[in-house]
Coordinates of C-alpha atoms in Angstrom, one line a residue:
Chain A
M1442 CA 125.7 99.6 -101.7
S1443 CA 122.8 97.0 -101.9
I1444 CA 124.5 93.7 -101.2
R1445 CA 121.0 91.5 -102.1
F1446 CA 120.9 88.8 -104.7
K1447 CA 125.0 89.0 -104.7
T1448 CA 126.6 85.8 -105.5
L1449 CA 128.7 84.2 -103.0
A1450 CA 131.6 84.8 -105.0
E1451 CA 131.1 88.5 -105.4
L1452 CA 130.0 88.6 -101.9
K1453 CA 133.9 87.1 -100.8
R1454 CA 135.3 89.2 -103.1
L1455 CA 134.3 92.5 -101.8
L1456 CA 135.3 91.4 -98.4
E1457 CA 138.8 90.6 -99.6
N1458 CA 139.0 94.3 -101.6
K1459 CA 137.9 96.2 -97.6
E1460 CA 134.6 97.4 -100.2
I1461 CA 132.6 95.8 -97.7
S1462 CA 132.8 95.0 -94.4
S1463 CA 131.4 91.5 -92.7
Y1464 CA 129.6 93.6 -89.7
E1465 CA 128.0 95.4 -92.3
L1466 CA 127.1 92.5 -94.7
V1467 CA 125.2 90.8 -91.6
N1468 CA 123.8 93.8 -90.2
E1469 CA 122.3 94.4 -93.8
T1470 CA 121.6 91.0 -93.8
F1471 CA 119.2 91.0 -90.7
K1472 CA 117.8 94.3 -92.4
N1473 CA 116.3 92.9 -95.3
I1474 CA 115.4 90.3 -93.2
S1475 CA 113.1 92.0 -91.3
S1476 CA 111.3 93.5 -94.7
S1477 CA 110.5 90.4 -95.8
K1478 CA 107.7 89.0 -96.7
T1479 CA 108.5 85.5 -97.5
N1480 CA 108.6 84.0 -93.3
S1481 CA 111.8 82.0 -94.6
F1482 CA 113.0 82.3 -91.6
I1483 CA 112.0 80.8 -88.3
T1484 CA 114.5 81.6 -85.8
L1485 CA 117.3 84.1 -86.3
D1486 CA 120.2 84.5 -84.1
E1487 CA 121.6 88.2 -84.8
E1488 CA 123.7 89.3 -81.8
A1489 CA 126.1 86.0 -81.8
A1490 CA 125.8 86.8 -85.6
L1491 CA 126.8 90.1 -85.7
N1492 CA 130.0 89.3 -83.1
K1493 CA 130.8 86.9 -85.7
A1494 CA 131.2 89.5 -88.4
K1495 CA 133.2 92.0 -85.8
D1496 CA 135.6 88.8 -85.0
F1497 CA 136.5 88.9 -89.0
D1498 CA 136.4 92.4 -89.3
E1499 CA 139.0 92.5 -86.1
G1500 CA 141.0 89.4 -88.8
K1501 CA 140.3 86.7 -85.9
V1502 CA 138.3 84.4 -88.5
D1503 CA 140.0 82.9 -91.7
G1504 CA 138.3 80.1 -94.2
D1505 CA 136.8 79.6 -97.6
L1506 CA 133.5 81.4 -96.4
A1507 CA 135.2 83.3 -93.6
G1508 CA 132.9 86.5 -93.1
I1509 CA 129.9 85.2 -95.0
P1510 CA 126.6 85.1 -93.6
I1511 CA 124.2 82.2 -94.6
A1512 CA 121.2 80.6 -93.4
Q1513 CA 120.9 77.1 -92.1
K1514 CA 117.4 74.8 -92.2
D1515 CA 116.0 74.2 -89.4
L1516 CA 116.7 70.4 -89.2
F1517 CA 120.1 70.9 -88.2
C1518 CA 121.3 70.9 -85.0
T1519 CA 122.8 74.3 -84.0
K1520 CA 124.5 74.2 -80.5
N1521 CA 122.6 76.4 -77.6
L1522 CA 120.4 77.8 -81.0
R1523 CA 116.5 76.6 -80.9
T1524 CA 115.8 73.8 -83.8
T1525 CA 112.2 73.3 -84.8
C1526 CA 112.1 71.1 -87.7
G1527 CA 109.1 73.0 -88.3
S1528 CA 107.0 71.4 -85.7
K1529 CA 105.1 72.0 -82.5
I1530 CA 107.2 69.0 -80.8
L1531 CA 110.4 70.3 -80.9
E1532 CA 109.2 74.7 -80.0
N1533 CA 111.6 75.0 -77.4
F1534 CA 114.5 72.5 -78.2
I1535 CA 117.4 73.8 -77.9
P1536 CA 120.4 71.4 -78.8
P1537 CA 123.5 71.1 -76.8
Y1538 CA 125.2 70.4 -80.3
D1539 CA 125.9 71.4 -83.8
A1540 CA 125.4 68.9 -86.5
T1541 CA 128.5 68.1 -88.5
V1542 CA 127.4 70.2 -91.3
V1543 CA 126.9 73.4 -88.9
D1544 CA 130.6 72.9 -87.6
N1545 CA 131.7 72.6 -91.0
L1546 CA 130.7 75.0 -92.7
S1547 CA 131.2 77.5 -89.8
A1548 CA 134.7 76.3 -89.5
A1549 CA 135.0 77.4 -92.8
G1550 CA 134.0 81.1 -91.8
S1551 CA 130.6 81.7 -92.2
I1552 CA 128.1 83.5 -90.6
C1553 CA 124.9 81.6 -89.6
V1554 CA 122.1 84.1 -89.1
G1555 CA 119.4 81.8 -88.9
K1556 CA 117.5 78.8 -88.7
T1557 CA 115.1 78.8 -91.9
N1558 CA 111.5 77.8 -92.6
M1559 CA 110.8 74.0 -93.9
D1560 CA 107.9 71.8 -94.0
E1561 CA 107.5 69.6 -91.2
F1562 CA 110.2 67.1 -90.4
A1563 CA 110.5 68.0 -93.7
M1564 CA 107.9 66.1 -95.3
G1565 CA 106.1 68.1 -97.8
S1566 CA 106.6 69.7 -100.9
S1567 CA 105.2 73.0 -100.3
N1568 CA 106.5 74.5 -97.4
E1569 CA 102.4 74.4 -96.0
T1570 CA 103.5 71.5 -93.5
S1571 CA 104.8 74.0 -91.2
Y1572 CA 103.8 75.2 -87.9
Y1573 CA 105.5 77.9 -87.8
G1574 CA 103.3 79.3 -91.3
T1575 CA 103.6 78.8 -95.1
V1576 CA 106.1 80.3 -96.8
R1577 CA 105.8 82.3 -99.7
N1578 CA 107.3 82.1 -102.9
P1579 CA 108.8 85.6 -103.6
W1580 CA 108.1 85.4 -107.6
D1581 CA 104.5 85.4 -106.2
L1582 CA 103.5 85.8 -102.6
E1583 CA 100.5 83.5 -103.3
R1584 CA 102.4 81.0 -104.3
V1585 CA 104.5 77.9 -102.8
P1586 CA 108.2 78.1 -102.5
G1587 CA 108.2 74.3 -102.8
G1588 CA 109.1 72.1 -99.9
S1589 CA 110.4 70.7 -97.9
S1590 CA 113.6 73.2 -97.9
G1591 CA 111.4 76.1 -99.1
G1592 CA 112.9 78.4 -96.6
S1593 CA 116.4 78.3 -97.6
A1594 CA 115.3 78.3 -101.2
A1595 CA 113.2 81.5 -101.1
A1596 CA 115.1 83.0 -98.8
V1597 CA 118.3 82.7 -101.3
S1598 CA 116.0 83.1 -104.3
E1599 CA 115.0 86.9 -102.5
G1600 CA 118.2 87.5 -102.0
L1601 CA 118.5 87.9 -98.6
V1602 CA 121.5 85.5 -97.9
C1603 CA 123.9 84.1 -100.9
A1604 CA 123.8 80.6 -99.6
A1605 CA 122.1 78.3 -97.2
T1606 CA 121.7 74.7 -96.3
G1607 CA 119.1 72.5 -97.5
T1608 CA 118.0 68.7 -97.0
D1609 CA 116.8 66.1 -99.6
T1610 CA 115.1 63.3 -98.8
G1611 CA 113.0 62.9 -102.2
G1612 CA 113.1 66.1 -103.9
S1613 CA 113.4 68.8 -101.1
I1614 CA 116.4 70.6 -102.7
R1615 CA 116.1 70.5 -106.1
Q1616 CA 112.0 71.1 -106.1
P1617 CA 112.0 74.5 -104.2
A1618 CA 115.1 75.1 -106.1
A1619 CA 113.6 75.1 -109.1
L1620 CA 110.6 76.8 -108.5
C1621 CA 112.5 79.9 -106.6
G1622 CA 114.4 80.4 -109.6
I1623 CA 117.8 79.2 -107.8
T1624 CA 120.5 76.1 -107.9
G1625 CA 120.8 73.6 -105.7
I1626 CA 122.5 70.3 -104.9
K1627 CA 122.1 67.1 -103.1
P1628 CA 125.5 65.5 -103.2
T1629 CA 125.8 61.4 -103.1
Y1630 CA 124.2 59.9 -99.9
G1631 CA 126.6 59.1 -97.5
R1632 CA 128.5 61.9 -98.7
A1633 CA 127.6 64.5 -95.9
S1634 CA 127.4 63.7 -92.9
R1635 CA 123.9 62.7 -91.3
W1636 CA 125.0 63.7 -87.7
G1637 CA 122.2 66.6 -85.6
M1638 CA 120.3 66.5 -88.8
I1639 CA 116.8 65.0 -87.4
A1640 CA 116.5 61.9 -89.0
F1641 CA 113.0 61.6 -91.5
A1642 CA 114.2 58.8 -93.7
S1643 CA 117.8 57.6 -92.4
S1644 CA 118.3 55.8 -95.9
L1645 CA 117.8 58.8 -98.2
D1646 CA 118.2 61.0 -95.8
Q1647 CA 121.0 64.2 -97.1
A1648 CA 122.4 67.2 -97.3
G1649 CA 123.3 70.2 -99.7
A1650 CA 123.4 73.2 -100.5
F1651 CA 121.3 76.5 -102.3
A1652 CA 123.3 78.9 -104.5
R1653 CA 122.7 81.5 -106.9
N1654 CA 125.0 79.6 -109.5
A1655 CA 126.4 75.7 -109.7
E1656 CA 130.2 77.5 -109.1
D1657 CA 128.8 78.7 -105.4
C1658 CA 127.2 75.1 -104.5
A1659 CA 130.6 73.9 -105.7
L1660 CA 132.6 76.0 -103.0
L1661 CA 130.0 75.0 -100.6
L1662 CA 130.0 71.4 -101.2
N1663 CA 134.2 71.7 -100.5
H1664 CA 132.8 72.1 -97.2
I1665 CA 129.4 70.7 -96.5
C1666 CA 130.8 67.4 -97.1
S1667 CA 133.1 65.4 -95.7
H1668 CA 133.4 61.9 -93.6
D1669 CA 132.2 61.3 -90.7
S1670 CA 132.5 58.6 -88.1
K1671 CA 129.9 59.9 -85.8
D1672 CA 127.5 58.7 -89.3
S1673 CA 127.4 54.8 -89.9
T1674 CA 126.6 55.2 -93.3
S1675 CA 129.6 58.3 -93.8
I1676 CA 131.6 57.5 -97.2
S1677 CA 135.6 57.8 -96.7
D1678 CA 136.8 57.7 -99.7
E1679 CA 138.5 60.9 -100.7
Q1680 CA 136.4 63.9 -101.2
E1681 CA 137.5 65.7 -104.6
N1682 CA 138.0 69.8 -104.5
Y1683 CA 134.5 70.4 -106.4
L1684 CA 135.4 73.4 -108.2
D1685 CA 138.7 71.5 -109.9
K1686 CA 136.7 70.5 -112.9
I1687 CA 133.9 73.2 -113.3
N1688 CA 135.8 74.6 -116.3
N1689 CA 136.1 71.3 -117.8
D1690 CA 135.1 70.7 -121.8
L1691 CA 131.9 68.8 -122.7
K1692 CA 132.9 68.2 -125.8
G1693 CA 131.4 64.7 -126.3
K1694 CA 130.5 64.1 -123.0
K1695 CA 127.0 61.9 -123.1
I1696 CA 123.4 62.9 -122.0
G1697 CA 120.9 60.8 -121.0
I1698 CA 117.2 61.4 -121.5
I1699 CA 115.3 59.2 -119.7
K1700 CA 112.7 57.2 -122.2
E1701 CA 109.7 56.5 -119.7
F1702 CA 109.6 60.5 -118.6
D1703 CA 107.0 61.4 -121.0
I1704 CA 107.7 65.5 -121.1
S1705 CA 105.1 65.6 -124.0
S1706 CA 102.5 65.3 -120.9
L1707 CA 103.9 68.7 -119.3
N1708 CA 102.8 72.3 -120.0
K1709 CA 104.2 73.6 -123.3
E1710 CA 106.5 76.3 -122.0
V1711 CA 108.4 73.3 -119.9
Q1712 CA 108.5 71.4 -122.5
D1713 CA 110.1 74.2 -124.9
S1714 CA 112.9 75.4 -121.9
F1715 CA 113.8 71.6 -122.0
E1716 CA 114.6 71.3 -126.2
K1717 CA 115.7 74.9 -125.5
S1718 CA 118.6 73.6 -122.7
K1719 CA 119.5 70.2 -124.9
K1720 CA 120.9 73.1 -127.5
I1721 CA 122.4 74.5 -125.1
F1722 CA 124.4 71.9 -124.3
E1723 CA 124.7 69.8 -127.8
A1724 CA 126.2 73.5 -128.9
L1725 CA 128.8 72.6 -126.4
G1726 CA 129.6 69.7 -128.2
A1727 CA 127.5 67.2 -126.0
N1728 CA 125.9 64.1 -127.2
F1729 CA 122.0 63.1 -126.3
V1730 CA 121.0 59.7 -125.8
E1731 CA 118.1 58.4 -124.5
V1732 CA 118.4 55.6 -121.9
S1733 CA 115.6 53.2 -120.7
M1734 CA 115.2 52.9 -117.0
P1735 CA 111.6 50.3 -116.9
N1736 CA 111.8 50.8 -112.9
I1737 CA 111.6 54.4 -112.5
K1738 CA 107.8 54.4 -112.8
L1739 CA 108.2 52.7 -109.4
S1740 CA 110.4 55.6 -107.6
V1741 CA 107.3 57.6 -106.0
P1742 CA 104.8 54.0 -104.7
T1743 CA 108.6 52.7 -103.4
Y1744 CA 109.1 56.6 -101.9
Y1745 CA 105.7 56.2 -100.6
V1746 CA 106.8 52.9 -98.9
V1747 CA 110.1 53.2 -98.0
A1748 CA 110.3 57.0 -96.4
P1749 CA 107.0 57.0 -94.3
A1750 CA 108.3 53.6 -92.4
E1751 CA 111.6 55.2 -91.7
C1752 CA 109.8 57.7 -90.9
S1753 CA 107.6 55.9 -88.3
S1754 CA 110.3 54.3 -87.0
N1755 CA 112.8 57.6 -86.3
L1756 CA 109.7 59.6 -84.9
S1757 CA 109.1 57.1 -82.5
R1758 CA 112.1 59.1 -80.2
F1759 CA 109.7 62.1 -79.5
D1760 CA 108.1 61.2 -76.6
G1761 CA 107.8 64.1 -74.3
V1762 CA 110.0 62.9 -72.0
K1763 CA 113.6 63.7 -73.0
Y1764 CA 112.8 66.7 -74.6
G1765 CA 110.4 68.4 -77.2
Y1766 CA 106.7 69.1 -76.2
R1767 CA 105.1 67.9 -73.3
A1768 CA 101.5 67.9 -73.0
K1769 CA 99.5 68.5 -70.1
D1770 CA 97.4 67.2 -67.4
V1771 CA 98.1 63.4 -68.3
D1772 CA 97.4 60.4 -65.4
N1773 CA 99.6 58.0 -66.9
L1774 CA 102.4 57.5 -69.1
E1775 CA 101.2 56.4 -72.0
E1776 CA 98.7 59.1 -72.1
L1777 CA 101.7 61.6 -71.8
Y1778 CA 103.4 59.5 -75.3
V1779 CA 99.5 59.4 -76.9
K1780 CA 98.9 63.6 -75.8
S1781 CA 102.1 65.0 -76.7
R1782 CA 102.3 63.1 -79.9
S1783 CA 99.1 64.1 -81.2
E1784 CA 98.8 67.7 -79.6
G1785 CA 102.8 68.0 -81.0
F1786 CA 102.7 66.4 -84.6
G1787 CA 101.0 67.7 -87.4
D1788 CA 98.4 66.7 -90.0
E1789 CA 101.0 65.2 -92.7
V1790 CA 103.5 63.8 -90.3
K1791 CA 100.7 61.8 -88.9
R1792 CA 99.2 60.4 -92.4
R1793 CA 103.1 59.2 -92.7
I1794 CA 103.9 57.7 -89.1
L1795 CA 100.1 55.6 -89.5
I1796 CA 101.4 54.3 -93.1
G1797 CA 104.8 53.5 -92.0
T1798 CA 103.2 52.0 -89.1
Y1799 CA 100.9 49.9 -91.1
V1800 CA 103.8 48.9 -94.1
L1801 CA 105.4 47.4 -91.3
S1802 CA 103.1 46.0 -88.9
A1803 CA 102.7 42.0 -88.8
G1804 CA 101.5 40.3 -92.1
F1805 CA 101.9 43.7 -94.3
Y1806 CA 105.2 43.8 -94.3
D1807 CA 105.9 41.4 -96.7
A1808 CA 103.5 42.9 -98.8
Y1809 CA 104.5 46.4 -98.3
Y1810 CA 108.0 47.0 -97.1
K1811 CA 110.0 44.2 -98.7
K1812 CA 108.3 44.8 -102.1
A1813 CA 109.0 47.9 -102.3
Q1814 CA 112.3 47.6 -101.0
Q1815 CA 112.8 45.1 -104.2
S1816 CA 111.1 47.1 -106.1
R1817 CA 114.0 50.0 -105.1
R1818 CA 116.6 47.9 -106.1
M1819 CA 115.5 47.6 -109.8
I1820 CA 115.3 51.0 -109.8
K1821 CA 119.1 51.7 -108.3
N1822 CA 119.7 48.7 -110.8
D1823 CA 118.1 50.9 -113.9
F1824 CA 120.7 53.7 -112.4
V1825 CA 124.1 52.0 -112.6
N1826 CA 122.8 50.7 -116.3
A1827 CA 122.2 53.8 -117.8
F1828 CA 125.8 55.3 -116.3
S1829 CA 127.1 52.9 -117.7
E1830 CA 126.1 54.4 -121.6
V1831 CA 125.8 58.7 -120.1
D1832 CA 127.3 61.3 -118.2
V1833 CA 124.9 62.4 -116.8
I1834 CA 120.9 62.5 -116.8
M1835 CA 118.8 65.2 -117.5
S1836 CA 114.9 65.7 -117.3
P1837 CA 113.0 68.9 -115.9
S1838 CA 113.5 68.9 -111.7
S1839 CA 109.3 69.4 -111.1
P1840 CA 106.8 68.7 -113.5
S1841 CA 105.4 72.5 -113.2
S1842 CA 105.8 76.1 -111.8
A1843 CA 104.8 77.0 -108.2
F1844 CA 101.7 76.4 -107.6
K1845 CA 99.1 78.3 -105.8
I1846 CA 99.4 78.5 -101.5
G1847 CA 96.6 75.9 -100.6
S1848 CA 95.8 74.3 -104.0
K1849 CA 97.5 70.5 -103.5
T1850 CA 96.8 70.6 -99.4
E1851 CA 93.6 68.1 -99.6
D1852 CA 94.8 65.8 -101.6
P1853 CA 98.3 64.1 -100.2
I1854 CA 98.8 62.3 -103.6
E1855 CA 98.6 65.1 -105.8
M1856 CA 101.4 66.9 -103.6
Y1857 CA 103.3 63.8 -103.8
L1858 CA 103.6 63.4 -107.4
E1859 CA 105.3 67.0 -107.5
D1860 CA 108.7 64.9 -106.7
L1861 CA 108.0 62.4 -109.4
F1862 CA 111.3 63.5 -110.9
T1863 CA 113.7 63.7 -108.2
I1864 CA 112.6 60.9 -106.4
S1865 CA 114.2 58.3 -108.0
S1866 CA 118.0 59.7 -107.4
N1867 CA 117.0 59.6 -103.2
L1868 CA 116.4 55.7 -103.9
A1869 CA 119.1 54.9 -105.5
G1870 CA 121.4 57.4 -103.7
V1871 CA 122.8 59.3 -106.9
P1872 CA 124.0 62.9 -106.7
A1873 CA 121.8 65.3 -108.4
M1874 CA 120.7 69.2 -108.7
S1875 CA 118.5 71.9 -110.0
I1876 CA 119.3 74.7 -112.1
P1877 CA 116.9 77.6 -113.4
H1878 CA 116.3 77.0 -117.1
G1879 CA 113.4 79.3 -117.6
F1880 CA 109.8 80.0 -116.8
S1881 CA 106.2 78.4 -117.3
D1882 CA 103.4 81.1 -116.5
G1883 CA 105.7 83.8 -115.6
L1884 CA 107.1 82.0 -112.9
P1885 CA 110.6 80.1 -113.0
I1886 CA 111.3 76.0 -113.2
G1887 CA 114.2 73.9 -113.1
L1888 CA 116.2 71.9 -114.9
Q1889 CA 117.6 68.4 -113.2
L1890 CA 121.2 67.0 -113.7
I1891 CA 121.8 63.6 -112.3
G1892 CA 125.1 62.2 -112.2
N1893 CA 126.5 58.8 -111.1
Y1894 CA 128.1 57.7 -107.8
L1895 CA 130.6 60.8 -106.0
E1896 CA 130.6 62.4 -109.4
E1897 CA 129.0 65.5 -108.0
S1898 CA 132.3 67.3 -109.9
K1899 CA 130.7 66.2 -113.2
I1900 CA 127.1 67.8 -113.0
L1901 CA 128.4 70.7 -111.3
N1902 CA 130.7 70.7 -114.6
F1903 CA 127.3 70.7 -116.6
A1904 CA 125.8 73.2 -114.3
H1905 CA 128.4 75.6 -114.7
Q1906 CA 129.0 75.2 -118.4
Y1907 CA 125.3 75.9 -119.1
Q1908 CA 125.6 79.0 -116.7
K1909 CA 128.3 80.3 -118.7
N1910 CA 126.0 79.9 -121.8
S1911 CA 123.2 80.9 -120.6
D1912 CA 121.1 83.7 -118.0
W1913 CA 118.6 82.2 -116.4
H1914 CA 120.2 82.1 -113.1
F1915 CA 120.7 85.9 -113.4
K1916 CA 117.1 86.1 -113.1
T1917 CA 115.7 88.4 -109.7
P1918 CA 111.8 87.9 -108.6
D1919 CA 110.2 91.9 -108.3
L1920 CA 110.1 92.5 -104.7
G1921 CA 108.1 95.5 -105.0
E1922 CA 108.3 97.8 -102.0
S1923 CA 109.7 95.1 -99.9
S1924 CA 113.2 95.4 -101.7
Chain B
M467 CA 91.3 50.5 -95.0
D468 CA 88.5 50.9 -92.8
N469 CA 88.1 52.4 -89.5
K470 CA 89.4 49.5 -87.1
T471 CA 92.5 49.5 -89.3
V472 CA 92.9 53.3 -88.4
E473 CA 92.4 52.2 -84.4
T474 CA 94.5 50.0 -84.7
I475 CA 98.0 52.1 -86.1
S476 CA 97.5 55.1 -84.4
Y477 CA 97.5 52.1 -81.1
L478 CA 100.8 51.2 -82.3
A479 CA 102.0 54.4 -83.3
R480 CA 100.7 56.3 -79.9
L481 CA 98.8 58.5 -81.7
K482 CA 95.0 59.3 -81.0
I483 CA 93.3 60.8 -83.8
D484 CA 90.4 63.4 -83.5
K485 CA 87.0 62.2 -84.4
D486 CA 86.3 65.2 -86.7
K487 CA 88.9 63.8 -88.7
K488 CA 88.9 60.3 -88.6
E489 CA 86.9 60.1 -91.7
K490 CA 89.3 61.9 -94.0
I491 CA 92.0 60.2 -92.1
T492 CA 91.2 57.5 -93.2
K493 CA 90.4 58.2 -96.8
D494 CA 93.4 59.9 -97.2
L495 CA 95.5 56.6 -95.8
E496 CA 93.1 53.8 -98.4
N497 CA 93.8 56.1 -100.9
I498 CA 97.9 56.2 -100.5
I499 CA 98.1 52.4 -99.5
D500 CA 95.8 51.9 -102.9
F501 CA 98.2 53.7 -104.6
V502 CA 101.4 51.9 -103.8
A503 CA 99.5 48.8 -104.0
E504 CA 100.9 48.5 -107.4
L505 CA 104.5 47.3 -106.6
Q506 CA 102.3 44.2 -105.0
D507 CA 101.8 42.9 -108.9
L508 CA 105.9 43.3 -109.7
N509 CA 108.1 40.6 -110.1
T510 CA 110.6 40.8 -107.7
E511 CA 111.6 37.2 -108.0
D512 CA 115.0 36.8 -106.7
I513 CA 115.5 40.4 -106.3
V514 CA 117.3 41.1 -102.7
P515 CA 116.0 43.8 -101.4
L516 CA 118.2 47.2 -100.9
S517 CA 118.0 48.7 -97.8
N518 CA 120.4 51.0 -98.0
P519 CA 121.8 52.8 -101.2
L520 CA 125.4 52.3 -100.6
E521 CA 125.1 48.4 -99.7
K522 CA 127.9 48.6 -97.1
V523 CA 128.7 47.4 -93.8
A524 CA 128.8 49.9 -90.8
P525 CA 132.0 50.0 -90.1
K526 CA 133.8 48.9 -86.7
R527 CA 135.0 51.7 -83.8
E528 CA 136.9 51.4 -80.8
D529 CA 134.8 51.7 -78.0
S530 CA 136.6 54.4 -76.0
V531 CA 134.8 57.3 -74.7
A532 CA 134.3 59.8 -76.4
S533 CA 133.2 62.7 -75.1
R534 CA 132.7 63.7 -70.8
N535 CA 129.2 63.2 -69.6
R536 CA 127.3 66.1 -70.4
K537 CA 124.1 65.0 -68.5
E538 CA 123.0 68.5 -67.0
A539 CA 123.0 69.5 -70.9
F540 CA 121.0 66.8 -71.8
L541 CA 118.6 66.9 -68.9
S542 CA 117.9 70.7 -69.1
N543 CA 116.4 70.1 -72.3
S544 CA 113.6 67.7 -70.1
P545 CA 110.1 69.3 -70.4
E546 CA 110.2 67.7 -66.1
S547 CA 113.7 66.9 -64.9
D548 CA 115.5 67.0 -61.1
Q549 CA 119.2 66.9 -60.5
D550 CA 119.9 63.1 -62.1
Y551 CA 116.5 62.1 -63.6
F552 CA 114.0 62.5 -66.7
M553 CA 110.7 62.7 -64.9
V554 CA 106.8 61.2 -66.0
P555 CA 104.0 60.2 -64.2
K556 CA 104.1 58.0 -61.8
V557 CA 103.8 54.0 -63.9
V558 CA 103.3 51.8 -60.7
E559 CA 100.8 52.5 -58.2

């Protein structure tokens, strides 16, 4: 039986009905991974995964996700399993503990088959900054899968696993989900624990999920999210069961369209898909309302001050002393720091550390960092105002479909604009997701649904109702001989 | 953004930029700073800076011992250590 492209719910059913064993499932997963051409994984954990599968088959494991193979983005610390964060500087790093998200998913019985490739320290929108090589988009191997969680998105898109974790600091779940034709969700900032996630920009980073549809994402989110006293920004409000409201009626619900997002400047296929998606929601009884968010145009510049500032501070911990790469042939401690960091970090990471150092340095702090934090509040206020009028906000997930590998690497700003539609949700901290909703140049594109604080259930409800009335999420890439 | 500024911030960040990459990185940084400069014209009078989207105060907790000493586990990740310490090149001659 081919397990490729099966959803999480389908695999659960197969296991429950004993039509397949977890061992067969995991074994088949590794077979598929070994013939894959996308470079989605950095590290595999075959022996441990097969042992866990045996445990499940012997009835020793239960839970909502029991016996299901999943992949973890290589940014989550995994106990005794190498965690590189896509960087040379962590090439040999073996964490002595699990991230809370990893812990939660394994407590639910899921089996981690390996760690997925990603942009170095999650800094990138194409997966081209990974020290472990570019990930290729399963829909076209010459194109990028998006980033930074490109390995997770490609692995799900290619049908290697039915689910994977990701992290989203400025769009790193939603943009690759869109470019790979799958569903991805980032919950409210603070809803999932950041403990054991290697920090990039702590006030923006948030864990989330990739799957083949919204219903599977809801099930995953039930376990990914939790209150965690080890994360000081973890939300303690009661957590919903994200499947409870997924079948709610959309009649009379209001969807906001952001006036300041100029969709007419985008490719015609992107515009047409957007219009068609609007019609689907209208047929379900939802109404569209234009909302003005005058400060949203400041999102990308605001982000490129805030995120590098936090990154420069977070990445100062990599000094070649306590863990990670250490340069050879150094005469003194100062040289050890400089050489280890210079040899260990890639170019994009260095660029962002330098920008962050600049905007935080004496004399520039007020002009850049403080100003960006003020503009961040103005953006947040725009969301608060918009959500007083509408239930969800809808936009494209990315300006276009997947671009060619190498086509945007020379100009960092062109790459930064990939996240034009996604970045504002991170600055405000609201939940957002991307679902497949059409094709442009023969490649998948995504629709973004943004929700108010802690309203993950609502965007999942909208996404699920959309998917019950469309078939974009059933489309799969033609893998040629590798399938 | 000029060579001297790049040198200063590289020093602060403990990064050394290769000679052959210096020109490109200076240009990139200049473009990025130009790109974010539009924020400077923004009227932000009376706007309180937002450093965290939740604006919650960090919760307090009991100061109690939560996990056992895992010295060996943490030292084992160090590029160089002995039984009790992380090892670095000599600091004082």
